[in-house]
Coordinates of C-alpha atoms in Angstrom, one line a residue:
M539 CA -14.1 22.1 -1.3
L540 CA -11.5 22.6 -4.0
K541 CA -10.7 19.7 -6.3
A542 CA -7.4 17.8 -5.6
K543 CA -5.5 15.8 -8.2
I544 CA -2.5 13.5 -8.3
T545 CA 0.3 15.3 -10.2
S546 CA 3.3 13.0 -9.9
L547 CA 4.4 9.6 -8.6
G548 CA 7.6 7.9 -7.8
T549 CA 8.5 4.4 -6.6
Y550 CA 11.5 2.5 -5.3
A551 CA 12.2 -1.2 -4.8
P552 CA 15.5 -2.3 -3.3
P553 CA 17.6 -4.3 -5.8
G554 CA 17.9 -7.5 -3.6
V555 CA 15.4 -10.2 -4.7
L556 CA 14.2 -13.2 -2.8
T557 CA 12.6 -15.8 -5.0
N558 CA 10.3 -18.7 -4.3
L559 CA 13.3 -21.0 -5.1
D560 CA 15.3 -19.2 -2.4
L561 CA 12.5 -19.8 0.1
E562 CA 12.5 -23.5 -0.7
K563 CA 15.9 -23.7 0.9
M564 CA 14.8 -21.9 4.0
V565 CA 11.4 -23.4 4.9
E566 CA 9.3 -26.4 3.9
T567 CA 7.5 -25.0 0.8
N568 CA 7.8 -24.9 -3.0
D569 CA 7.5 -22.5 -5.8
Q570 CA 4.3 -24.0 -7.3
W571 CA 2.5 -24.1 -3.9
I572 CA 3.3 -20.4 -3.4
V573 CA 2.3 -19.3 -6.9
D574 CA -1.0 -21.3 -6.8
R575 CA -2.1 -19.8 -3.5
T576 CA -0.7 -16.3 -3.6
G577 CA 0.4 -15.4 -7.1
I578 CA 3.9 -14.4 -5.8
R579 CA 7.1 -15.5 -7.5
E580 CA 9.6 -13.1 -6.0
R581 CA 9.9 -10.1 -3.6
H582 CA 12.4 -7.3 -3.1
I583 CA 14.4 -7.3 0.1
A584 CA 16.2 -4.3 1.5
A585 CA 19.9 -4.5 2.4
P586 CA 20.7 -4.5 6.2
E587 CA 21.7 -0.9 6.1
M588 CA 18.5 0.3 4.4
A589 CA 15.5 1.4 6.5
T590 CA 12.0 2.5 5.7
S591 CA 12.9 6.2 5.5
D592 CA 15.7 5.5 3.0
M593 CA 13.2 3.9 0.6
A594 CA 10.7 6.6 1.2
V595 CA 13.2 9.3 0.4
E596 CA 14.2 7.6 -2.9
A597 CA 10.5 7.3 -4.0
A598 CA 9.8 10.9 -3.0
K599 CA 12.8 12.3 -4.9
I600 CA 11.6 10.6 -8.1
A601 CA 8.1 12.0 -7.7
L602 CA 9.5 15.6 -7.1
E603 CA 11.9 15.3 -10.0
R604 CA 9.2 14.2 -12.3
R605 CA 7.1 17.1 -11.3
G606 CA 10.0 19.5 -11.7
I607 CA 9.8 21.0 -8.2
G608 CA 12.1 21.3 -5.2
A609 CA 11.4 19.8 -1.8
K610 CA 11.0 23.2 -0.3
E611 CA 7.6 23.6 -2.1
V612 CA 6.2 20.6 -0.2
E613 CA 3.9 21.7 2.6
A614 CA 3.0 18.4 4.2
I615 CA 4.5 14.9 4.2
I616 CA 2.5 11.8 5.3
V617 CA 4.4 8.6 5.6
C618 CA 2.2 5.5 5.6
T619 CA 4.0 2.7 7.3
V620 CA 3.9 -0.1 9.9
T621 CA 7.7 -0.4 9.9
P622 CA 9.0 3.0 11.0
D623 CA 12.7 3.5 11.5
M624 CA 11.9 3.8 15.2
L625 CA 8.8 4.5 17.2
F626 CA 9.8 8.1 17.5
P627 CA 10.7 10.4 16.0
A628 CA 8.2 9.9 13.2
T629 CA 9.6 8.6 10.0
A630 CA 8.0 11.6 8.3
C631 CA 10.5 13.8 10.3
L632 CA 13.5 11.8 9.0
V633 CA 12.1 12.0 5.4
Q634 CA 11.5 15.8 5.7
D635 CA 15.1 16.4 6.8
R636 CA 16.7 14.2 4.2
L637 CA 14.6 15.8 1.4
G638 CA 15.3 19.3 2.6
A639 CA 11.6 20.1 2.7
K640 CA 12.1 23.1 5.0
G641 CA 8.8 24.4 6.4
A642 CA 6.8 21.2 5.8
W643 CA 4.9 19.5 8.6
G644 CA 3.8 15.9 8.6
F645 CA 3.3 12.6 10.5
D646 CA 3.3 8.9 10.2
L647 CA 0.0 7.1 9.4
V648 CA -0.4 3.6 10.7
A649 CA -3.1 1.7 9.0
A650 CA -1.2 -1.4 7.7
C651 CA -2.1 -2.4 4.1
S652 CA -4.8 0.3 3.9
G653 CA -2.3 3.0 4.9
F654 CA -1.7 4.5 1.4
V655 CA -5.4 4.7 0.7
Y656 CA -5.9 6.5 4.0
G657 CA -3.0 8.8 3.2
L658 CA -4.6 9.7 -0.1
T659 CA -7.8 10.5 1.7
V660 CA -6.1 12.8 4.1
G661 CA -4.0 14.5 1.4
A662 CA -7.0 15.1 -0.8
H663 CA -8.8 16.8 2.0
L664 CA -5.8 19.0 3.0
V665 CA -5.6 20.2 -0.6
G666 CA -9.4 20.3 -1.0
A667 CA -9.7 22.5 2.1
G668 CA -7.6 25.1 0.4
T669 CA -5.0 25.0 3.2
H670 CA -2.3 23.2 1.2
K671 CA -1.0 23.3 -2.3
K672 CA 1.5 20.4 -2.3
V673 CA 1.1 17.3 -0.2
L674 CA 3.4 14.3 -0.4
I675 CA 1.9 10.9 0.4
I676 CA 4.4 8.2 0.8
G677 CA 3.9 4.5 1.4
S678 CA 7.0 2.7 2.6
D679 CA 7.5 -0.6 4.4
T680 CA 10.5 -2.8 5.2
M681 CA 8.4 -5.8 6.0
S682 CA 11.4 -8.2 5.9
R683 CA 12.4 -6.8 9.3
V684 CA 9.3 -8.1 11.0
I685 CA 8.9 -11.4 9.1
D686 CA 9.8 -14.7 10.7
Y687 CA 11.6 -16.6 8.1
T688 CA 11.0 -19.9 9.9
D689 CA 7.2 -19.4 9.5
R690 CA 6.2 -20.6 6.1
S691 CA 2.7 -19.2 6.4
T692 CA 3.9 -15.6 6.5
C693 CA 7.5 -15.5 5.1
I694 CA 6.3 -16.2 1.6
L695 CA 4.0 -13.2 1.4
F696 CA 5.9 -10.0 2.1
G697 CA 8.5 -7.8 0.5
D698 CA 10.0 -4.3 0.8
G699 CA 9.2 -1.3 -1.3
A700 CA 8.0 2.3 -1.4
G701 CA 6.0 4.7 -3.5
A702 CA 5.0 8.4 -3.4
F703 CA 2.2 10.5 -4.9
L704 CA 2.2 14.3 -5.0
I705 CA -1.3 15.9 -4.5
E706 CA -2.0 19.4 -5.7
P707 CA -5.1 21.5 -6.5
A708 CA -6.8 20.6 -9.8
E709 CA -7.1 23.2 -12.6
D710 CA -10.5 24.6 -13.6
G711 CA -12.5 22.0 -15.4
E712 CA -10.3 19.1 -14.1
E713 CA -11.7 16.3 -12.0
G714 CA -9.3 14.6 -9.6
F715 CA -10.3 13.2 -6.3
I716 CA -13.9 12.1 -6.4
D717 CA -14.8 10.3 -3.2
F718 CA -13.6 7.8 -0.5
M719 CA -15.0 5.2 1.7
N720 CA -12.9 4.1 4.7
E721 CA -13.8 1.8 7.7
I722 CA -12.1 0.1 10.6
D723 CA -13.2 -3.0 12.5
G724 CA -11.1 -3.6 15.6
S725 CA -12.9 -6.9 16.3
G726 CA -10.4 -8.5 13.8
G727 CA -7.4 -7.1 15.5
D728 CA -6.1 -10.4 16.7
Y729 CA -6.0 -12.0 13.3
L730 CA -3.1 -10.0 11.9
K731 CA -0.7 -8.4 14.3
Q732 CA 2.8 -7.9 15.6
P733 CA 2.2 -8.8 19.3
A734 CA 5.3 -7.4 21.0
G735 CA 7.2 -4.1 21.1
G736 CA 4.4 -1.8 22.2
S737 CA 3.1 -0.8 25.6
R738 CA 1.0 -3.9 25.9
M739 CA 3.9 -6.2 25.6
P740 CA 7.3 -4.4 25.8
A741 CA 10.4 -6.0 24.5
T742 CA 11.9 -8.6 26.9
S743 CA 14.2 -11.5 26.5
E744 CA 11.1 -13.7 26.6
T745 CA 9.3 -11.9 23.8
V746 CA 12.4 -12.1 21.6
T747 CA 12.8 -15.8 22.4
Q748 CA 9.2 -16.5 21.7
R749 CA 9.5 -14.6 18.3
M750 CA 6.7 -12.2 19.3
H751 CA 8.1 -9.3 17.4
Y752 CA 7.2 -10.8 14.1
V753 CA 4.0 -10.8 12.1
K754 CA 1.4 -13.3 13.2
Q755 CA -1.6 -14.0 11.0
D756 CA -4.6 -16.2 10.9
G757 CA -4.6 -16.5 7.1
Q758 CA -8.1 -18.0 6.7
Q759 CA -9.8 -15.3 8.7
V760 CA -7.9 -12.5 6.9
F761 CA -8.6 -14.0 3.5
K762 CA -12.3 -14.3 4.0
Y763 CA -12.6 -10.8 5.4
A764 CA -10.5 -9.2 2.7
V765 CA -12.4 -10.8 -0.1
R766 CA -15.7 -9.6 1.2
K767 CA -14.8 -6.1 2.3
M768 CA -12.7 -5.2 -0.7
F769 CA -15.7 -6.0 -2.9
E770 CA -18.3 -4.4 -0.7
T771 CA -16.4 -1.1 -0.1
S772 CA -15.5 -0.7 -3.8
R773 CA -19.1 -1.5 -4.9
D774 CA -20.7 0.9 -2.4
L775 CA -18.2 3.7 -3.3
L776 CA -19.0 3.3 -7.0
A777 CA -22.7 3.2 -6.4
R778 CA -22.6 6.3 -4.2
N779 CA -21.1 8.2 -7.2
N780 CA -23.4 6.7 -9.8
Y781 CA -20.7 4.5 -11.3
K782 CA -20.6 0.8 -12.1
G783 CA -17.6 -1.6 -12.3
S784 CA -17.7 -1.3 -16.1
D785 CA -17.0 2.5 -15.8
V786 CA -13.7 1.9 -14.1
A787 CA -10.7 2.1 -16.5
M788 CA -8.3 0.7 -13.9
F789 CA -8.8 -1.0 -10.6
I790 CA -5.6 -0.9 -8.5
P791 CA -6.1 -3.0 -5.4
H792 CA -3.7 -3.7 -2.6
Q793 CA -1.5 -6.6 -3.6
A794 CA -1.9 -9.1 -0.8
N795 CA -3.0 -12.2 -2.6
K796 CA -3.9 -12.7 -6.2
R797 CA -6.9 -14.8 -5.3
I798 CA -8.3 -12.0 -3.1
I799 CA -7.9 -9.6 -6.0
M800 CA -9.5 -11.8 -8.6
A801 CA -12.5 -12.6 -6.3
A802 CA -13.2 -8.9 -5.8
T803 CA -12.7 -8.3 -9.5
E804 CA -15.3 -10.9 -10.5
R805 CA -17.8 -9.6 -8.0
L806 CA -17.4 -6.1 -9.3
C807 CA -18.0 -7.4 -12.9
L808 CA -14.7 -6.0 -14.0
D809 CA -12.8 -7.3 -17.0
A810 CA -9.4 -8.7 -15.9
S811 CA -7.7 -6.4 -18.3
R812 CA -8.8 -3.5 -16.2
V813 CA -7.2 -4.8 -13.0
M814 CA -3.5 -4.2 -12.1
I815 CA -1.7 -7.1 -10.6
N816 CA 2.0 -7.1 -10.0
I817 CA 2.2 -9.2 -6.8
D818 CA 4.2 -11.8 -8.7
R819 CA 7.2 -9.5 -8.7
Y820 CA 6.9 -7.7 -5.4
G821 CA 4.8 -9.7 -3.0
N822 CA 3.0 -7.7 -0.3
T823 CA 4.9 -4.5 0.4
T824 CA 2.0 -3.3 2.7
A825 CA 1.8 0.5 2.2
G826 CA 4.0 0.3 -0.9
T827 CA 1.8 -1.9 -3.0
I828 CA -0.7 0.6 -4.5
P829 CA 1.9 3.2 -5.7
L830 CA 4.1 0.3 -7.1
A831 CA 1.1 -1.1 -8.9
T832 CA 0.1 2.4 -10.2
E833 CA 3.6 2.9 -11.6
D834 CA 3.4 -0.4 -13.5
A835 CA -0.1 0.5 -14.8
V836 CA 1.2 3.8 -16.2
N837 CA 4.3 2.3 -17.7
A838 CA 2.2 -0.5 -19.4
G839 CA -0.2 2.1 -20.9
K840 CA -3.1 0.8 -18.9
L841 CA -3.7 4.0 -16.9
K842 CA -3.9 7.2 -18.9
K843 CA -5.0 10.8 -18.3
G844 CA -8.8 11.1 -17.9
D845 CA -9.2 7.5 -16.7
L846 CA -11.4 6.6 -13.8
V847 CA -9.2 4.8 -11.3
L848 CA -10.3 2.9 -8.2
F849 CA -7.9 2.2 -5.4
A850 CA -8.9 -0.3 -2.7
A851 CA -7.3 -2.1 0.3
V852 CA -7.9 -4.2 3.4
G853 CA -5.4 -4.5 6.1
A854 CA -4.6 -5.4 9.7
G855 CA -6.8 -3.8 12.3
Y856 CA -9.0 -4.5 10.4
T857 CA -8.7 -1.4 8.2
V858 CA -10.6 -1.0 5.0
G859 CA -10.5 1.7 2.4
A860 CA -11.3 2.7 -1.2
N861 CA -10.6 5.9 -3.2
L862 CA -12.1 7.0 -6.5
W863 CA -10.0 9.4 -8.7
R864 CA -9.9 10.8 -12.2
W865 CA -6.3 10.3 -13.3
Q866 CA -4.7 13.6 -14.5
I867 CA -1.1 12.7 -15.3

C-alpha cells in the first residue's frame, strides 16, 4: 500500500442562521435548556433554493482552489450524505457535472453521521492502492429539509453545512493515513431513522400527514450508544497502533452533542484543549461536522502539519467509525 495524505480542505455553511432564541418562538423550549443539554447555540439553515449538491460544490471549489488544481484532475468524488438532492441520480453525479470534473467517477455514501469518516477510509484506500492520485471526499447535508420543527426533541439539534477533503499520495518520508476502525450495528436501526420515503414505506398522503418523512430519534438510546462506542472505537484504534490518548494532538469528533464529546474525551484521558468542539455555532450537520470542525481547528492554530489527528463518529444505523491520520497541510 502507498501512503495517502490529506492535501486540502474546504467548507461551506449557508448564511442563514437559526438561533435558540428563534426556536423558543417555534416550540416549547428555551436557550438555556438547549445549551445545557447539547452545547448548541445556533445552526446554519440553507435557503429554500439551496440543495445538498449546491453546498457540496461550494466546499469542493474552495478545496480545489486552495490546492491550486482544476476539477479535471480529480479522479473520484465521494459524496457522503443522507439528504441527497434526489434518490437518483446520485448527488456525486450532480457535483461532478457542476465542478466540471470530466472523467471522474464517484458515488454517494450513506452512513449518516459516520459518513465522512467512512468516506475518508474509502478515499485513503483508493489512493493507497495506487489506482487514484486525487480523490475528493465531500460531506454535505441539508438536514433542515428532514427535520420536524414541531418536534422539540430533534429540531434543536440539526443544521446544514458541507466540507471537502482532497486525498492524494504522500511524498517519500511523509506519513498520512495511518489506520481506521469502522463498524455497523443494525440492531440499533430503529432508534434513529427517517421512516418513510423508501421501498419499505413509500410516500403516500398518510405518511406525509403522519410526518413520517422527518427524522425520528430515541435520544436516550442514541446518547448511551454514542458515548460508549465513540470511546471504545477510538481507544482500540489508538492501541492497535501503539498510541495513547496523550499522543493525539487533536481529536476531531462528530459534533452531535457536547456531552457525548466530553464523555469520550474524559475516558480517552485527553486534555480538553486537544478536542475540537464547534457544535455551538453549527449544530449537528451530519456528514458536514468533521470537515467544518477541522477547518476551525486549523484556523485556530490547533491543528498543524505533523500533528496526529483522530477523527471519530457514531451515527444512525448504527454506524461507528474512527480514522487516524498524520496531518500534512
